[in-house]
PDB file of C-alpha atoms in Angstrom:
ATOM      1  CA  MET M   1     -39.455   7.988  12.427  1.00 45.00           C
ATOM      2  CA  LYS M   2     -37.763   7.690  15.814  1.00 48.00           C
ATOM      3  CA  ILE M   3     -34.786   9.886  16.580  1.00 47.00           C
ATOM      4  CA  SER M   4     -32.480   6.848  16.908  1.00 52.00           C
ATOM      5  CA  GLU M   5     -33.575   5.632  13.454  1.00 53.00           C
ATOM      6  CA  SER M   6     -32.990   9.105  12.051  1.00 63.00           C
ATOM      7  CA  TRP M   7     -29.471   9.107  13.485  1.00 62.00           C
ATOM      8  CA  LEU M   8     -28.827   5.687  11.946  1.00 59.00           C
ATOM      9  CA  SER M   9     -30.032   6.847   8.521  1.00 63.00           C
ATOM     10  CA  TRP M  10     -27.799   9.897   8.627  1.00 69.00           C
ATOM     11  CA  LEU M  11     -24.876   7.757   9.756  1.00 63.00           C
ATOM     12  CA  ILE M  12     -25.331   5.314   6.859  1.00 64.00           C
ATOM     13  CA  MET M  13     -25.554   8.196   4.388  1.00 73.00           C
ATOM     14  CA  LEU M  14     -22.418   9.733   5.871  1.00 73.00           C
ATOM     15  CA  LEU M  15     -20.505   6.456   5.572  1.00 66.00           C
ATOM     16  CA  ILE M  16     -21.574   6.075   1.925  1.00 72.00           C
ATOM     17  CA  VAL M  17     -20.460   9.624   1.132  1.00 79.00           C
ATOM     18  CA  LEU M  18     -17.136   9.058   2.896  1.00 73.00           C
ATOM     19  CA  ALA M  19     -16.572   5.806   0.990  1.00 72.00           C
ATOM     20  CA  PHE M  20     -17.218   7.401  -2.405  1.00 81.00           C
ATOM     21  CA  SER M  21     -15.136  10.436  -1.444  1.00 86.00           C
ATOM     22  CA  SER M  22     -12.215   8.210  -0.465  1.00 81.00           C
ATOM     23  CA  VAL M  23     -12.337   6.289  -3.749  1.00 82.00           C
ATOM     24  CA  ALA M  24     -12.534   9.546  -5.715  1.00 89.00           C
ATOM     25  CA  LYS M  25      -9.608  10.993  -3.753  1.00 90.00           C
ATOM     26  CA  VAL M  26      -7.415   7.953  -4.445  1.00 87.00           C
ATOM     27  CA  TYR M  27      -8.299   7.838  -8.144  1.00 90.00           C
ATOM     28  CA  LEU M  28      -7.861  11.568  -8.788  1.00 93.00           C
ATOM     29  CA  SER M  29      -4.591  11.690  -6.842  1.00 93.00           C
ATOM     30  CA  ALA M  30      -3.208   8.734  -8.795  1.00 93.00           C
ATOM     31  CA  GLN M  31      -4.244  10.300 -12.103  1.00 94.00           C
ATOM     32  CA  SER M  32      -2.651  13.583 -11.064  1.00 95.00           C
ATOM     33  CA  GLU M  33       0.653  11.863 -10.258  1.00 96.00           C
ATOM     34  CA  LEU M  34       0.549  10.039 -13.603  1.00 96.00           C
ATOM     35  CA  ALA M  35       0.049  13.339 -15.408  1.00 96.00           C
ATOM     36  CA  VAL M  36       2.935  14.996 -13.565  1.00 97.00           C
ATOM     37  CA  GLY M  37       5.138  11.981 -14.296  1.00 97.00           C
ATOM     38  CA  ASP M  38       4.268  12.184 -18.000  1.00 96.00           C
ATOM     39  CA  HIS M  39       5.106  15.889 -17.945  1.00 97.00           C
ATOM     40  CA  PHE M  40       8.603  15.255 -16.591  1.00 97.00           C
ATOM     41  CA  LEU M  41       9.121  12.313 -18.941  1.00 96.00           C
ATOM     42  CA  ASN M  42       8.286  14.531 -21.922  1.00 96.00           C
ATOM     43  CA  GLN M  43      10.879  16.983 -20.613  1.00 96.00           C
ATOM     44  CA  SER M  44      13.506  14.192 -20.602  1.00 95.00           C
ATOM     45  CA  LYS M  45      13.606  14.057 -16.806  1.00 96.00           C
ATOM     46  CA  PRO M  46      13.059  10.316 -16.199  1.00 95.00           C
ATOM     47  CA  THR M  47      14.236  10.343 -12.577  1.00 94.00           C
ATOM     48  CA  ARG M  48      11.623  12.894 -11.550  1.00 96.00           C
ATOM     49  CA  ALA M  49       9.042  11.078 -13.663  1.00 97.00           C
ATOM     50  CA  VAL M  50       9.726   7.834 -11.781  1.00 97.00           C
ATOM     51  CA  ASP M  51       9.222   9.628  -8.446  1.00 97.00           C
ATOM     52  CA  HIS M  52       5.702  10.649  -9.458  1.00 97.00           C
ATOM     53  CA  TYR M  53       4.861   7.291 -11.015  1.00 97.00           C
ATOM     54  CA  ILE M  54       5.788   5.641  -7.714  1.00 96.00           C
ATOM     55  CA  ARG M  55       3.444   8.035  -5.923  1.00 95.00           C
ATOM     56  CA  ALA M  56       0.698   6.962  -8.330  1.00 95.00           C
ATOM     57  CA  ILE M  57       1.360   3.335  -7.360  1.00 94.00           C
ATOM     58  CA  LYS M  58       1.111   4.221  -3.679  1.00 91.00           C
ATOM     59  CA  TRP M  59      -2.359   5.692  -4.307  1.00 89.00           C
ATOM     60  CA  HIS M  60      -3.436   2.094  -4.723  1.00 82.00           C
ATOM     61  CA  LEU M  61      -6.968   0.768  -4.769  1.00 78.00           C
ATOM     62  CA  PRO M  62      -7.852  -2.649  -6.255  1.00 77.00           C
ATOM     63  CA  GLY M  63      -9.502  -2.412  -9.646  1.00 79.00           C
ATOM     64  CA  LEU M  64      -8.524   1.164 -10.517  1.00 82.00           C
ATOM     65  CA  GLY M  65      -5.710   0.169 -12.890  1.00 86.00           C
ATOM     66  CA  THR M  66      -3.619   3.281 -12.245  1.00 90.00           C
ATOM     67  CA  ALA M  67      -0.880   1.275 -10.523  1.00 93.00           C
ATOM     68  CA  ASP M  68      -0.404  -0.863 -13.635  1.00 94.00           C
ATOM     69  CA  GLU M  69      -0.255   2.238 -15.831  1.00 95.00           C
ATOM     70  CA  ALA M  70       2.452   3.739 -13.636  1.00 96.00           C
ATOM     71  CA  ALA M  71       4.365   0.449 -13.458  1.00 96.00           C
ATOM     72  CA  ASN M  72       4.350   0.137 -17.253  1.00 96.00           C
ATOM     73  CA  ARG M  73       5.879   3.592 -17.594  1.00 97.00           C
ATOM     74  CA  ILE M  74       8.546   2.888 -14.969  1.00 97.00           C
ATOM     75  CA  TRP M  75       9.384  -0.450 -16.591  1.00 97.00           C
ATOM     76  CA  SER M  76       9.861   1.238 -19.970  1.00 97.00           C
ATOM     77  CA  ILE M  77      12.224   3.805 -18.442  1.00 97.00           C
ATOM     78  CA  ALA M  78      14.301   1.063 -16.795  1.00 97.00           C
ATOM     79  CA  GLU M  79      14.506  -0.908 -20.041  1.00 96.00           C
ATOM     80  CA  GLN M  80      15.706   2.189 -21.883  1.00 96.00           C
ATOM     81  CA  TYR M  81      18.525   2.541 -19.363  1.00 96.00           C
ATOM     82  CA  GLU M  82      19.398  -1.130 -19.863  1.00 95.00           C
ATOM     83  CA  LYS M  83      19.576  -0.733 -23.639  1.00 94.00           C
ATOM     84  CA  ARG M  84      21.992   2.160 -23.173  1.00 94.00           C
ATOM     85  CA  ASN M  85      24.123   0.022 -20.800  1.00 93.00           C
ATOM     86  CA  PHE M  86      23.321   2.188 -17.777  1.00 95.00           C
ATOM     87  CA  SER M  87      22.964  -0.894 -15.590  1.00 93.00           C
ATOM     88  CA  GLU M  88      23.218   0.853 -12.210  1.00 94.00           C
ATOM     89  CA  GLU M  89      20.449   3.304 -13.093  1.00 95.00           C
ATOM     90  CA  ALA M  90      18.251   0.499 -14.419  1.00 96.00           C
ATOM     91  CA  LEU M  91      18.867  -1.583 -11.302  1.00 96.00           C
ATOM     92  CA  GLU M  92      17.884   1.312  -9.051  1.00 96.00           C
ATOM     93  CA  ILE M  93      14.631   1.858 -10.960  1.00 97.00           C
ATOM     94  CA  TYR M  94      13.673  -1.830 -10.834  1.00 97.00           C
ATOM     95  CA  ARG M  95      14.299  -1.777  -7.085  1.00 96.00           C
ATOM     96  CA  THR M  96      12.191   1.360  -6.753  1.00 96.00           C
ATOM     97  CA  LEU M  97       9.314  -0.211  -8.682  1.00 97.00           C
ATOM     98  CA  ARG M  98       9.478  -3.350  -6.545  1.00 95.00           C
ATOM     99  CA  GLY M  99       9.529  -1.283  -3.360  1.00 93.00           C
ATOM    100  CA  GLY M 100       6.597   0.810  -4.557  1.00 93.00           C
ATOM    101  CA  PHE M 101       4.293  -2.202  -4.600  1.00 92.00           C
ATOM    102  CA  TYR M 102       5.631  -3.579  -1.326  1.00 90.00           C
ATOM    103  CA  SER M 103       4.903  -0.240   0.349  1.00 86.00           C
ATOM    104  CA  THR M 104       1.163  -0.645  -0.362  1.00 83.00           C
ATOM    105  CA  ARG M 105       0.669  -4.155   1.012  1.00 79.00           C
ATOM    106  CA  SER M 106      -1.419  -5.017   4.055  1.00 69.00           C
ATOM    107  CA  PHE M 107      -2.848  -8.529   4.473  1.00 65.00           C
ATOM    108  CA  PHE M 108      -2.318  -9.039   0.736  1.00 74.00           C
ATOM    109  CA  THR M 109       0.421  -7.905  -1.634  1.00 81.00           C
ATOM    110  CA  PRO M 110      -0.650  -6.029  -4.786  1.00 85.00           C
ATOM    111  CA  GLY M 111       1.345  -6.175  -8.021  1.00 89.00           C
ATOM    112  CA  LYS M 112       2.802  -9.647  -7.465  1.00 91.00           C
ATOM    113  CA  ASP M 113       3.458 -10.065 -11.194  1.00 94.00           C
ATOM    114  CA  TRP M 114       5.388  -6.799 -11.277  1.00 95.00           C
ATOM    115  CA  ILE M 115       7.366  -7.781  -8.187  1.00 95.00           C
ATOM    116  CA  SER M 116       8.254 -11.122  -9.776  1.00 95.00           C
ATOM    117  CA  ARG M 117       9.411  -9.432 -12.984  1.00 96.00           C
ATOM    118  CA  CYS M 118      11.483  -6.956 -10.984  1.00 97.00           C
ATOM    119  CA  ASN M 119      13.060  -9.811  -9.016  1.00 96.00           C
ATOM    120  CA  GLU M 120      14.221 -11.415 -12.262  1.00 96.00           C
ATOM    121  CA  LYS M 121      15.725  -8.177 -13.547  1.00 96.00           C
ATOM    122  CA  ILE M 122      17.362  -7.269 -10.243  1.00 96.00           C
ATOM    123  CA  ALA M 123      18.876 -10.736  -9.816  1.00 96.00           C
ATOM    124  CA  THR M 124      20.303 -10.637 -13.345  1.00 95.00           C
ATOM    125  CA  LEU M 125      21.756  -7.130 -13.095  1.00 95.00           C
ATOM    126  CA  MET M 126      23.267  -7.841  -9.678  1.00 94.00           C
ATOM    127  CA  ALA M 127      24.894 -11.016 -11.012  1.00 93.00           C
ATOM    128  CA  LYS M 128      26.364  -9.063 -13.940  1.00 92.00           C
ATOM    129  CA  ALA M 129      27.768  -6.353 -11.679  1.00 90.00           C
ATOM    130  CA  PRO M 130      31.426  -6.512 -10.563  1.00 87.00           C
ATOM    131  CA  ALA M 131      31.910  -8.928  -7.662  1.00 83.00           C
ATOM    132  CA  THR M 132      32.252  -7.309  -4.255  1.00 82.00           C
ATOM    133  CA  SER M 133      34.496 -10.063  -2.853  1.00 86.00           C
ATOM    134  CA  PRO M 134      36.838 -12.818  -4.122  1.00 87.00           C
ATOM    135  CA  ALA M 135      34.396 -15.489  -2.910  1.00 86.00           C
ATOM    136  CA  ILE M 136      31.590 -14.053  -5.032  1.00 84.00           C
ATOM    137  CA  ALA M 137      33.926 -13.622  -8.008  1.00 85.00           C
ATOM    138  CA  LYS M 138      34.633 -17.374  -8.027  1.00 88.00           C
ATOM    139  CA  LYS M 139      30.963 -18.230  -8.473  1.00 92.00           C
ATOM    140  CA  PRO M 140      29.595 -18.608 -12.021  1.00 92.00           C
ATOM    141  CA  PHE M 141      27.038 -16.109 -13.280  1.00 92.00           C
ATOM    142  CA  GLU M 142      24.069 -18.504 -13.059  1.00 93.00           C
ATOM    143  CA  GLN M 143      24.853 -19.368  -9.437  1.00 94.00           C
ATOM    144  CA  ARG M 144      25.117 -15.709  -8.446  1.00 93.00           C
ATOM    145  CA  ARG M 145      21.853 -14.965 -10.236  1.00 94.00           C
ATOM    146  CA  ALA M 146      20.059 -17.905  -8.590  1.00 95.00           C
ATOM    147  CA  GLU M 147      21.264 -16.878  -5.120  1.00 93.00           C
ATOM    148  CA  ASN M 148      20.160 -13.285  -5.684  1.00 93.00           C
ATOM    149  CA  LEU M 149      16.758 -14.419  -6.919  1.00 94.00           C
ATOM    150  CA  ASN M 150      16.319 -16.734  -3.938  1.00 94.00           C
ATOM    151  CA  ARG M 151      16.928 -13.852  -1.518  1.00 92.00           C
ATOM    152  CA  LEU M 152      14.566 -11.554  -3.394  1.00 92.00           C
ATOM    153  CA  GLU M 153      11.733 -14.086  -3.469  1.00 89.00           C
ATOM    154  CA  ARG M 154      11.710 -14.808   0.261  1.00 84.00           C
ATOM    155  CA  ASP M 155       8.283 -14.028   1.675  1.00 69.00           C
ATOM    156  CA  ARG M 156       8.496 -11.147   4.143  1.00 68.00           C
ATOM    157  CA  SER M 157       4.830 -10.215   3.992  1.00 67.00           C
ATOM    158  CA  PRO M 158       2.946  -9.176   7.142  1.00 67.00           C
ATOM    159  CA  ASN M 159       1.297 -11.889   9.217  1.00 72.00           C
ATOM    160  CA  VAL M 160      -2.173 -12.333   7.695  1.00 73.00           C
ATOM    161  CA  ALA M 161      -3.842 -13.512  10.908  1.00 79.00           C
ATOM    162  CA  TRP M 162      -2.578 -10.542  12.934  1.00 78.00           C
ATOM    163  CA  SER M 163      -3.521  -8.182  10.095  1.00 79.00           C
ATOM    164  CA  ILE M 164      -7.106  -9.458  10.255  1.00 83.00           C
ATOM    165  CA  VAL M 165      -7.113  -9.098  14.054  1.00 86.00           C
ATOM    166  CA  SER M 166      -5.875  -5.526  13.687  1.00 84.00           C
ATOM    167  CA  GLU M 167      -8.527  -4.684  11.083  1.00 84.00           C
ATOM    168  CA  ALA M 168     -11.271  -6.232  13.226  1.00 89.00           C
ATOM    169  CA  GLY M 169     -10.090  -4.285  16.263  1.00 88.00           C
ATOM    170  CA  PHE M 170     -10.047  -1.011  14.328  1.00 87.00           C
ATOM    171  CA  ILE M 171     -13.557  -1.530  12.936  1.00 89.00           C
ATOM    172  CA  GLY M 172     -14.706  -2.579  16.401  1.00 88.00           C
ATOM    173  CA  TRP M 173     -13.506   0.489  18.313  1.00 86.00           C
ATOM    174  CA  VAL M 174     -14.783   2.852  15.623  1.00 86.00           C
ATOM    175  CA  GLY M 175     -18.169   1.105  15.750  1.00 87.00           C
ATOM    176  CA  CYS M 176     -18.228   1.307  19.545  1.00 86.00           C
ATOM    177  CA  LEU M 177     -17.471   5.004  19.407  1.00 83.00           C
ATOM    178  CA  VAL M 178     -20.406   5.511  17.047  1.00 84.00           C
ATOM    179  CA  GLY M 179     -22.600   3.361  19.302  1.00 84.00           C
ATOM    180  CA  LEU M 180     -21.599   5.439  22.317  1.00 80.00           C
ATOM    181  CA  ILE M 181     -22.532   8.645  20.513  1.00 79.00           C
ATOM    182  CA  ILE M 182     -25.918   7.294  19.377  1.00 80.00           C
ATOM    183  CA  GLN M 183     -27.022   5.318  22.447  1.00 81.00           C
ATOM    184  CA  GLY M 184     -25.106   7.059  25.213  1.00 76.00           C
ATOM    185  CA  PHE M 185     -27.639   9.885  25.243  1.00 71.00           C
ATOM    186  CA  ASN M 186     -31.422   9.957  25.106  1.00 73.00           C
ATOM    187  CA  ALA M 187     -33.649  12.062  22.842  1.00 67.00           C
ATOM    188  CA  LYS M 188     -33.276  15.032  25.191  1.00 70.00           C
ATOM    189  CA  GLY M 189     -29.495  14.842  25.132  1.00 67.00           C
ATOM    190  CA  GLN M 190     -29.282  13.433  28.654  1.00 71.00           C
ATOM    191  CA  PHE M 191     -26.531  10.995  29.550  1.00 71.00           C
ATOM    192  CA  ARG M 192     -27.579   7.302  29.738  1.00 77.00           C
ATOM    193  CA  ARG M 193     -25.228   5.613  32.155  1.00 80.00           C
ATOM    194  CA  ARG M 194     -25.744   1.892  31.472  1.00 84.00           C
ATOM    195  CA  PRO M 195     -25.389   1.872  27.643  1.00 82.00           C
ATOM    196  CA  ALA M 196     -22.582   4.430  27.889  1.00 81.00           C
ATOM    197  CA  VAL M 197     -20.620   2.172  30.250  1.00 84.00           C
ATOM    198  CA  LEU M 198     -21.194  -0.896  28.056  1.00 87.00           C
ATOM    199  CA  TRP M 199     -20.111   0.892  24.869  1.00 85.00           C
ATOM    200  CA  SER M 200     -17.096   2.372  26.664  1.00 86.00           C
ATOM    201  CA  LEU M 201     -15.962  -1.043  27.903  1.00 89.00           C
ATOM    202  CA  ALA M 202     -16.405  -2.485  24.422  1.00 89.00           C
ATOM    203  CA  PHE M 203     -14.413   0.432  23.015  1.00 88.00           C
ATOM    204  CA  VAL M 204     -11.506  -0.279  25.384  1.00 89.00           C
ATOM    205  CA  LEU M 205     -11.595  -3.980  24.490  1.00 92.00           C
ATOM    206  CA  PHE M 206     -11.537  -3.442  20.722  1.00 90.00           C
ATOM    207  CA  PHE M 207      -8.919  -0.702  21.035  1.00 89.00           C
ATOM    208  CA  ALA M 208      -6.681  -3.164  22.885  1.00 91.00           C
ATOM    209  CA  VAL M 209      -7.308  -5.811  20.197  1.00 90.00           C
ATOM    210  CA  TRP M 210      -6.341  -3.271  17.532  1.00 86.00           C
ATOM    211  CA  GLY M 211      -3.111  -2.446  19.368  1.00 83.00           C
ATOM    212  CA  PHE M 212      -2.127  -6.093  19.835  1.00 83.00           C
ATOM    213  CA  GLY M 213      -2.897  -6.741  16.174  1.00 79.00           C
ATOM    214  CA  LEU M 214      -0.537  -3.963  15.089  1.00 73.00           C
ATOM    215  CA  LEU M 215       2.218  -5.381  17.299  1.00 74.00           C
ATOM    216  CA  GLY M 216       1.746  -8.830  15.766  1.00 67.00           C
ATOM    217  CA  VAL M 217       1.837  -7.627  12.156  1.00 57.00           C
TER     218      VAL M 217
END
């Protein structure tokens, strides 16, 4: 086997190990936060429990299911506050749950069903709250609720096209860096000028694309 092929094999193995390690890290961290949240909930400390459940949501990876588990627990806590007529506390928790999912979005938004349910609750509780001005006080409950819901449902997600450009740029400059390491030197460790220059120029190009993508998002 040639040295370049050996390097490529080791690189592929390294990437596979890193991928599995990353998934394991996310899953174990989310499970740990769920466990800590359950601990505080059993001690009748719902506020601290919610903090850790939100952290579990932020350790998000599609298909793991831990975000839904955490959201279910948070939702139950908020509903308990509602039943006890602690509307302000319930409203704050629904907002926190909604924000937890929004904090994990990139070119797609996870937990859309949860966000929609939170929007309904938030709009209702805000409409029931004492009016903050005479103009708002004159409006009927249903109108206030509809206006609140309309504001909450406005799409403020990142620009998908620029997100894709940013992702492509990131993958590109990382790939160019790997290419420079592998092909920029020969089997004896001597510097190869032509491939090194080409990979370096490509690196600069993709790095610039990545930067512009981040600005556009």
